[in-house]
Tab-separated table of C-alpha atoms in Angstrom:
chain	number	residue	atom	x	y	z
A	1	UNK	CA	96.597	87.520	113.789
A	2	UNK	CA	96.019	85.672	110.532
A	3	UNK	CA	94.941	88.910	108.832
A	4	UNK	CA	98.066	90.671	110.116
A	5	UNK	CA	100.272	87.962	108.611
A	6	UNK	CA	98.464	88.276	105.278
A	7	UNK	CA	98.958	92.058	105.258
A	8	UNK	CA	102.621	91.962	106.352
A	9	UNK	CA	105.053	92.921	103.640
A	10	UNK	CA	108.144	90.806	103.245
A	11	UNK	CA	111.447	92.610	103.437
A	12	UNK	CA	113.534	92.191	100.294
A	13	UNK	CA	117.035	93.562	99.688
A	14	UNK	CA	117.668	94.628	96.088
A	15	UNK	CA	121.153	95.455	94.859
A	16	UNK	CA	121.189	97.219	91.489
A	17	UNK	CA	123.174	99.980	89.762
A	18	UNK	CA	120.234	102.390	89.779
A	19	UNK	CA	122.359	105.209	88.350
A	20	UNK	CA	122.999	103.144	85.190
A	21	UNK	CA	120.623	102.757	82.234
A	22	UNK	CA	120.461	98.972	82.678
A	23	UNK	CA	119.718	99.284	86.386
A	24	UNK	CA	116.850	101.676	85.775
A	25	UNK	CA	115.216	99.193	83.402
A	26	UNK	CA	115.600	96.361	85.900
A	27	UNK	CA	114.007	98.446	88.660
A	28	UNK	CA	111.050	99.190	86.368
A	29	UNK	CA	110.579	95.442	85.872
A	30	UNK	CA	110.625	94.868	89.631
A	31	UNK	CA	107.968	97.555	90.093
A	32	UNK	CA	105.896	95.987	87.301
A	33	UNK	CA	105.769	92.807	89.380
A	34	UNK	CA	104.973	94.755	92.553
A	35	UNK	CA	102.072	96.481	90.851
A	36	UNK	CA	100.504	93.118	90.030
A	37	UNK	CA	99.710	92.645	93.718
A	38	UNK	CA	102.986	91.422	95.229
A	39	UNK	CA	104.068	94.317	97.457
A	40	UNK	CA	107.357	94.011	99.358
A	41	UNK	CA	109.140	96.189	101.859
A	42	UNK	CA	112.133	96.949	99.625
A	43	UNK	CA	115.570	97.886	100.901
A	44	UNK	CA	117.221	99.282	97.768
A	45	UNK	CA	121.017	99.259	97.664
A	46	UNK	CA	122.183	101.470	94.840
A	47	UNK	CA	125.408	99.848	93.616
A	48	UNK	CA	127.271	96.639	94.322
A	49	UNK	CA	130.489	98.633	94.960
A	50	UNK	CA	128.927	99.808	98.199
A	51	UNK	CA	128.114	96.299	99.373
A	52	UNK	CA	130.608	94.283	101.398
A	53	UNK	CA	130.069	90.723	102.643
A	54	UNK	CA	129.975	92.098	106.182
A	55	UNK	CA	127.335	94.734	105.380
A	56	UNK	CA	125.247	92.200	103.493
A	57	UNK	CA	125.472	89.636	106.300
A	58	UNK	CA	124.351	92.316	108.765
A	59	UNK	CA	121.357	93.209	106.574
A	60	UNK	CA	120.382	89.544	106.254
A	61	UNK	CA	120.640	89.059	110.024
A	62	UNK	CA	118.348	92.042	110.600
A	63	UNK	CA	115.388	90.316	108.933
A	64	UNK	CA	115.776	90.217	105.164
A	65	UNK	CA	113.580	87.459	103.704
A	66	UNK	CA	114.768	87.578	100.093
A	67	UNK	CA	117.534	88.998	97.913
A	68	UNK	CA	117.800	90.199	94.324
A	69	UNK	CA	121.328	91.055	93.168
A	70	UNK	CA	121.280	92.435	89.629
A	71	UNK	CA	124.727	93.975	89.319
A	72	UNK	CA	127.170	91.066	88.836
A	73	UNK	CA	128.321	90.708	92.480
A	74	UNK	CA	131.699	89.328	93.494
A	75	UNK	CA	132.170	85.625	94.220
A	76	UNK	CA	132.611	86.505	97.897
A	77	UNK	CA	129.215	88.225	97.955
A	78	UNK	CA	127.633	85.218	96.224
A	79	UNK	CA	129.096	82.838	98.831
A	80	UNK	CA	127.793	85.078	101.635
A	81	UNK	CA	124.288	84.965	100.156
A	82	UNK	CA	124.285	81.201	99.670
A	83	UNK	CA	125.595	80.558	103.187
A	84	UNK	CA	122.732	82.641	104.577
A	85	UNK	CA	120.180	80.174	103.181
A	86	UNK	CA	117.613	82.843	102.282
A	87	UNK	CA	116.000	82.830	98.816
A	88	UNK	CA	118.038	84.821	96.297
A	89	UNK	CA	118.172	85.643	92.591
A	90	UNK	CA	121.633	86.655	91.417
A	91	UNK	CA	122.668	88.066	88.038
A	92	UNK	CA	126.030	86.881	86.768
A	93	UNK	CA	127.611	85.818	83.495
A	94	UNK	CA	126.439	82.574	81.905
A	95	UNK	CA	129.604	80.584	82.664
A	96	UNK	CA	130.095	81.741	86.246
A	97	UNK	CA	129.756	78.757	88.572
A	98	UNK	CA	127.633	78.937	91.713
A	99	UNK	CA	127.854	76.674	94.753
A	100	UNK	CA	124.807	74.409	94.637
A	101	UNK	CA	121.838	75.794	96.537
A	102	UNK	CA	118.122	74.976	96.215
A	103	UNK	CA	117.288	78.542	97.267
A	104	UNK	CA	119.443	80.449	94.788
A	105	UNK	CA	118.666	81.156	91.111
A	106	UNK	CA	121.142	82.428	88.537
A	107	UNK	CA	119.760	84.994	86.033
A	108	UNK	CA	121.683	86.175	82.968
A	109	UNK	CA	121.273	87.716	79.550
A	110	UNK	CA	121.423	85.030	76.864
A	111	UNK	CA	124.398	85.933	74.616
A	112	UNK	CA	122.969	83.867	71.755
A	113	UNK	CA	119.826	86.030	71.680
A	114	UNK	CA	121.874	89.237	71.442
A	115	UNK	CA	124.307	87.851	68.885
A	116	UNK	CA	121.506	86.494	66.707
A	117	UNK	CA	119.720	89.869	66.638
A	118	UNK	CA	123.013	91.584	65.785
A	119	UNK	CA	123.912	89.179	62.978
A	120	UNK	CA	120.444	89.329	61.442
A	121	UNK	CA	120.452	93.127	61.473
A	122	UNK	CA	123.920	93.507	59.974
A	123	UNK	CA	123.364	90.910	57.275
A	124	UNK	CA	120.138	92.630	56.292
A	125	UNK	CA	121.796	95.992	55.690
A	126	UNK	CA	124.222	95.286	52.850
A	127	UNK	CA	126.942	92.927	51.622
A	128	UNK	CA	129.952	93.151	53.941
A	129	UNK	CA	133.442	92.008	53.011
A	130	UNK	CA	134.511	91.480	56.629
A	131	UNK	CA	133.159	91.152	60.168
A	132	UNK	CA	134.684	91.891	63.554
A	133	UNK	CA	133.670	91.715	67.216
A	134	UNK	CA	135.272	94.134	69.689
A	135	UNK	CA	135.433	93.181	73.368
A	136	UNK	CA	135.343	95.633	76.246
A	137	UNK	CA	138.662	96.899	77.592
A	138	UNK	CA	138.143	94.850	80.762
A	139	UNK	CA	137.412	91.665	78.744
A	140	UNK	CA	134.640	90.476	81.071
A	141	UNK	CA	133.289	86.942	80.729
A	142	UNK	CA	129.942	88.163	79.359
A	143	UNK	CA	131.750	90.178	76.687
A	144	UNK	CA	133.804	87.208	75.537
A	145	UNK	CA	130.611	85.074	75.484
A	146	UNK	CA	128.896	87.518	73.126
A	147	UNK	CA	131.833	87.520	70.769
A	148	UNK	CA	132.006	83.737	70.574
A	149	UNK	CA	128.265	83.477	69.921
A	150	UNK	CA	128.442	86.172	67.228
A	151	UNK	CA	131.319	84.409	65.481
A	152	UNK	CA	129.543	81.030	65.578
A	153	UNK	CA	126.300	82.456	64.182
A	154	UNK	CA	128.155	84.126	61.317
A	155	UNK	CA	130.123	80.936	60.687
A	156	UNK	CA	126.836	79.056	60.360
A	157	UNK	CA	125.778	81.544	57.690
A	158	UNK	CA	129.043	81.232	55.754
A	159	UNK	CA	130.987	84.247	57.071
A	160	UNK	CA	134.209	84.630	59.052
A	161	UNK	CA	134.521	87.006	62.009
A	162	UNK	CA	137.595	88.347	63.764
A	163	UNK	CA	137.564	88.973	67.508
A	164	UNK	CA	139.550	91.907	68.900
A	165	UNK	CA	140.682	92.629	72.454
A	166	UNK	CA	141.364	96.377	72.826
A	167	UNK	CA	143.629	95.911	75.834
A	168	UNK	CA	145.915	93.582	73.821
A	169	UNK	CA	145.497	94.942	70.282
A	170	UNK	CA	145.828	98.383	68.765
A	171	UNK	CA	142.162	98.943	67.929
A	172	UNK	CA	142.692	101.465	65.123
A	173	UNK	CA	145.248	99.185	63.473
A	174	UNK	CA	142.900	96.185	63.726
A	175	UNK	CA	140.059	98.164	62.177
A	176	UNK	CA	142.292	99.336	59.342
A	177	UNK	CA	143.104	95.695	58.520
A	178	UNK	CA	139.437	94.876	57.846
A	179	UNK	CA	138.366	94.489	54.228
A	180	UNK	CA	135.786	97.137	53.430
A	181	UNK	CA	132.903	97.579	53.731
A	182	UNK	CA	133.081	95.883	57.133
A	183	UNK	CA	130.655	95.374	60.008
A	184	UNK	CA	131.653	95.593	63.664
A	185	UNK	CA	129.644	94.407	66.643
A	186	UNK	CA	130.844	96.022	69.863
A	187	UNK	CA	130.340	94.335	73.240
A	188	UNK	CA	128.286	97.300	74.463
A	189	UNK	CA	127.478	100.892	73.533
A	190	UNK	CA	130.465	102.348	75.369
A	191	UNK	CA	132.739	100.084	73.318
A	192	UNK	CA	130.841	101.015	70.127
A	193	UNK	CA	131.592	104.685	70.779
A	194	UNK	CA	135.254	103.770	71.271
A	195	UNK	CA	135.201	101.926	67.907
A	196	UNK	CA	133.702	104.949	66.111
A	197	UNK	CA	136.336	107.249	67.592
A	198	UNK	CA	139.068	104.830	66.498
A	199	UNK	CA	137.628	104.793	62.959
A	200	UNK	CA	137.598	108.572	62.847
A	201	UNK	CA	141.218	108.723	64.019
A	202	UNK	CA	142.314	106.886	60.845
A	203	UNK	CA	139.789	108.520	58.477
A	204	UNK	CA	137.475	105.505	58.139
A	205	UNK	CA	133.884	106.556	57.524
A	206	UNK	CA	131.024	105.147	59.621
A	207	UNK	CA	128.909	103.505	58.260
A	208	UNK	CA	130.243	103.665	54.668
A	209	UNK	CA	133.580	101.977	55.414
A	210	UNK	CA	132.627	100.307	58.702
A	211	UNK	CA	129.138	99.825	60.103
A	212	UNK	CA	129.154	99.818	63.921
A	213	UNK	CA	126.520	98.157	66.121
A	214	UNK	CA	126.422	98.369	69.919
A	215	UNK	CA	124.525	96.515	72.640
A	216	UNK	CA	122.286	97.908	75.443
A	217	UNK	CA	120.661	100.853	73.618
A	218	UNK	CA	122.001	103.206	76.282
A	219	UNK	CA	121.195	106.821	75.283
A	220	UNK	CA	124.224	108.067	77.225
A	221	UNK	CA	126.443	106.647	74.490
A	222	UNK	CA	124.119	106.115	71.507
A	223	UNK	CA	122.680	109.618	71.296
A	224	UNK	CA	125.913	111.472	72.104
A	225	UNK	CA	128.001	109.738	69.440
A	226	UNK	CA	128.532	111.078	65.917
A	227	UNK	CA	127.085	109.282	64.061
A	228	UNK	CA	124.519	108.065	66.579
A	229	UNK	CA	124.887	104.375	67.417
A	230	UNK	CA	122.559	101.591	66.302
A	231	UNK	CA	122.181	99.184	69.197
A	232	UNK	CA	120.712	95.836	70.254
A	233	UNK	CA	118.327	96.528	73.131
A	234	UNK	CA	118.547	94.140	76.077
A	235	UNK	CA	115.244	93.453	77.815
A	236	UNK	CA	116.345	94.817	81.189
A	237	UNK	CA	112.761	95.340	82.279
A	238	UNK	CA	112.023	91.656	81.736
A	239	UNK	CA	115.115	90.795	83.783
A	240	UNK	CA	113.724	92.666	86.792
A	241	UNK	CA	110.281	91.137	86.372
A	242	UNK	CA	111.518	87.547	86.008
A	243	UNK	CA	113.851	87.923	88.992
A	244	UNK	CA	110.993	89.223	91.157
A	245	UNK	CA	108.610	86.472	90.085
A	246	UNK	CA	111.178	83.761	90.831
A	247	UNK	CA	111.991	85.224	94.245
A	248	UNK	CA	108.314	85.451	95.203
A	249	UNK	CA	107.813	81.771	94.388
A	250	UNK	CA	110.824	80.756	96.482
A	251	UNK	CA	109.680	82.886	99.430
A	252	UNK	CA	106.332	81.077	99.169
A	253	UNK	CA	108.141	77.792	99.714
A	254	UNK	CA	108.254	76.571	96.115
A	255	UNK	CA	111.333	74.676	94.959
A	256	UNK	CA	112.688	76.141	91.705
A	257	UNK	CA	112.285	73.834	88.713
A	258	UNK	CA	115.501	75.266	87.266
A	259	UNK	CA	118.533	76.964	88.781
A	260	UNK	CA	118.783	79.537	85.988
A	261	UNK	CA	116.696	82.138	84.174
A	262	UNK	CA	117.568	83.690	80.822
A	263	UNK	CA	116.424	86.940	79.305
A	264	UNK	CA	117.491	88.339	75.971
A	265	UNK	CA	117.153	91.012	73.316
A	266	UNK	CA	113.938	92.889	72.584
A	267	UNK	CA	114.905	94.335	69.211
A	268	UNK	CA	117.272	96.852	67.638
A	269	UNK	CA	117.215	100.644	67.629
A	270	UNK	CA	118.501	101.562	64.177
A	271	UNK	CA	120.498	104.791	63.915
A	272	UNK	CA	123.073	106.247	61.530
A	273	UNK	CA	126.018	103.986	62.484
A	274	UNK	CA	124.555	101.078	60.449
A	275	UNK	CA	122.332	102.913	57.971
A	276	UNK	CA	123.689	102.262	54.508
A	277	UNK	CA	122.630	104.372	51.543
A	278	UNK	CA	122.980	101.347	49.250
A	279	UNK	CA	119.716	100.947	47.274
A	280	UNK	CA	120.217	97.167	47.315
A	281	UNK	CA	120.433	97.109	51.109
A	282	UNK	CA	117.432	99.425	51.458
A	283	UNK	CA	115.364	97.153	49.189
A	284	UNK	CA	116.255	94.064	51.212
A	285	UNK	CA	115.575	95.869	54.490
A	286	UNK	CA	112.139	96.951	53.267
A	287	UNK	CA	111.426	93.351	52.268
A	288	UNK	CA	112.576	92.078	55.661
A	289	UNK	CA	110.353	94.545	57.503
A	290	UNK	CA	107.384	93.323	55.468
A	291	UNK	CA	108.325	89.668	56.083
A	292	UNK	CA	108.714	90.249	59.823
A	293	UNK	CA	105.178	91.655	59.982
A	294	UNK	CA	103.498	89.138	57.690
A	295	UNK	CA	105.468	85.859	57.524
A	296	UNK	CA	103.121	84.122	59.955
A	297	UNK	CA	100.067	85.286	58.016
A	298	UNK	CA	100.899	82.856	55.235
A	299	UNK	CA	102.458	85.268	52.729
A	300	UNK	CA	104.737	83.907	50.032
A	301	UNK	CA	107.603	85.371	48.023
A	302	UNK	CA	105.264	86.720	45.346
A	303	UNK	CA	103.357	88.867	47.829
A	304	UNK	CA	106.644	90.452	48.906
A	305	UNK	CA	107.546	91.142	45.255
A	306	UNK	CA	104.134	92.730	44.687
A	307	UNK	CA	104.602	94.898	47.796
A	308	UNK	CA	108.015	96.106	46.590
A	309	UNK	CA	107.009	96.383	42.939
A	310	UNK	CA	110.019	94.357	41.726
A	311	UNK	CA	110.552	91.030	39.990
A	312	UNK	CA	111.081	87.775	41.870
A	313	UNK	CA	114.387	87.294	40.082
A	314	UNK	CA	115.733	90.683	41.220
A	315	UNK	CA	114.753	90.350	44.881
A	316	UNK	CA	116.123	86.800	45.091
A	317	UNK	CA	119.397	88.052	43.609
A	318	UNK	CA	119.661	90.771	46.276
A	319	UNK	CA	118.791	88.347	49.078
A	320	UNK	CA	121.447	85.898	47.929
A	321	UNK	CA	124.017	88.710	47.765
A	322	UNK	CA	123.324	89.733	51.358
A	323	UNK	CA	121.944	86.645	53.113
A	324	UNK	CA	123.264	83.891	50.855
A	325	UNK	CA	119.788	82.319	50.900
A	326	UNK	CA	116.626	83.019	48.926
A	327	UNK	CA	113.777	85.224	50.116
A	328	UNK	CA	111.570	82.126	50.404
A	329	UNK	CA	114.090	80.591	52.806
A	330	UNK	CA	114.078	83.805	54.862
A	331	UNK	CA	110.279	83.614	55.159
A	332	UNK	CA	110.533	80.012	56.380
A	333	UNK	CA	113.245	81.049	58.887
A	334	UNK	CA	110.968	83.743	60.331
A	335	UNK	CA	108.120	81.248	60.709
A	336	UNK	CA	110.367	78.660	62.365
A	337	UNK	CA	111.592	81.281	64.857
A	338	UNK	CA	107.984	81.942	65.843
A	339	UNK	CA	107.327	78.196	66.141
A	340	UNK	CA	110.287	77.867	68.522
A	341	UNK	CA	109.057	80.827	70.556
A	342	UNK	CA	105.543	79.416	70.943
A	343	UNK	CA	106.856	75.927	71.774
A	344	UNK	CA	109.107	77.204	74.547
A	345	UNK	CA	106.981	79.986	76.064
A	346	UNK	CA	103.399	78.702	75.747
A	347	UNK	CA	101.328	75.557	76.058
A	348	UNK	CA	99.462	76.163	72.796
A	349	UNK	CA	98.730	72.855	71.008
A	350	UNK	CA	101.085	72.078	68.136
A	351	UNK	CA	98.170	71.926	65.705
A	352	UNK	CA	97.307	75.529	66.572
A	353	UNK	CA	100.964	76.617	66.347
A	354	UNK	CA	101.001	75.316	62.767
A	355	UNK	CA	98.177	77.675	61.824
A	356	UNK	CA	99.489	80.629	63.818
A	357	UNK	CA	102.873	80.469	62.117
A	358	UNK	CA	101.581	80.428	58.551
A	359	UNK	CA	102.253	76.788	57.608
A	360	UNK	CA	99.735	75.153	55.290
A	361	UNK	CA	99.678	71.854	57.182
A	362	UNK	CA	101.224	70.153	60.181
A	363	UNK	CA	102.970	67.450	58.127
A	364	UNK	CA	104.965	70.059	56.207
A	365	UNK	CA	106.002	71.822	59.415
A	366	UNK	CA	106.921	68.533	61.135
A	367	UNK	CA	109.213	67.606	58.240
A	368	UNK	CA	110.986	70.985	58.183
A	369	UNK	CA	111.341	71.085	61.968
A	370	UNK	CA	112.822	67.599	62.206
A	371	UNK	CA	115.298	68.357	59.409
A	372	UNK	CA	116.457	71.497	61.245
A	373	UNK	CA	116.686	70.228	64.825
A	374	UNK	CA	116.782	66.441	64.632
A	375	UNK	CA	113.806	66.073	66.976
A	376	UNK	CA	110.045	66.451	66.992
A	377	UNK	CA	108.343	69.638	68.098
A	378	UNK	CA	107.051	67.834	71.175
A	379	UNK	CA	110.556	66.753	72.163
A	380	UNK	CA	111.830	70.290	71.534
A	381	UNK	CA	109.132	71.691	73.811
A	382	UNK	CA	109.955	69.177	76.559
A	383	UNK	CA	113.647	70.015	76.438
A	384	UNK	CA	113.491	73.785	76.058
A	385	UNK	CA	110.134	74.931	77.413
A	386	UNK	CA	109.988	77.395	80.291
A	387	UNK	CA	109.447	75.554	83.534
């Protein structure tokens, strides 16, 4: 009997838009977790539009032991799940409120991660005279979140950013009002394609007049647009994996240490919609690529100059034109980002993090870190580390 219980597969209901690019990535992440030795008996429901509270309640009553809902279900569906009392991981926007439940975890894509990747990419391309964020037509909460984060990040770097709502504003007219060259971040790739079409309708060239960046890296829109769309890639696969791991722990009787899980961006696919032919922008981008690969190996500004074959004065001038900070400051920023990552996702000792991130000594890093965040690295780890 004991062996039978060990071999029995738990039944798990998974609701995901499998016909969508995002849903396919999330399913791959779920299967990644399964292949690590956590097999379930999966009841896959292909789209949340098919699921009613009644149908879900019936499925739960028939023996479901866990739920993963990765397609932004309605509040009524969420209440049905929580009332059932079975372990569940539900994807919804960051600011959506859930009734309190010790057996329900909220998973969402961190808008700050996406906005930060977008801002860094756009600022590395060339000097823009204006910035704009374009929401989806439906103006979903997650879309508004991304826009606010994007505007705040740009504000922190000394730039202003307009936010446009296509349902309320005439998109072509709003784009025409931008000082050029301008950069536009669209809420997702579908919206990015809409922005490009609006530009073309009023004879604005992409990317020469307006550079356009999407989110999701969905080939349905990116590869079929002219020009093809550069896009921030969400880590959908990680979403599926993290959701599965959290559900398994709850089904094993563990109490979640947090009621939320965040996943974010995994990089940018660069295509023609943001590729500038400016030699200044290309020089800075080449420098950034080199810094990204080598910042934590202890390189300094001179090594970058040697790699590019240009003077320190020239490259600092170009960096200040585009980033408004020196190349040395960019190198430090890259190292600090890696420090933050290691503090929050690992238990590596701080002394080892210092070496891994290219800092000469711990005292120097401690001083910089405290100036930036107003707390020690240990305190930062305690507050922000993954539970």
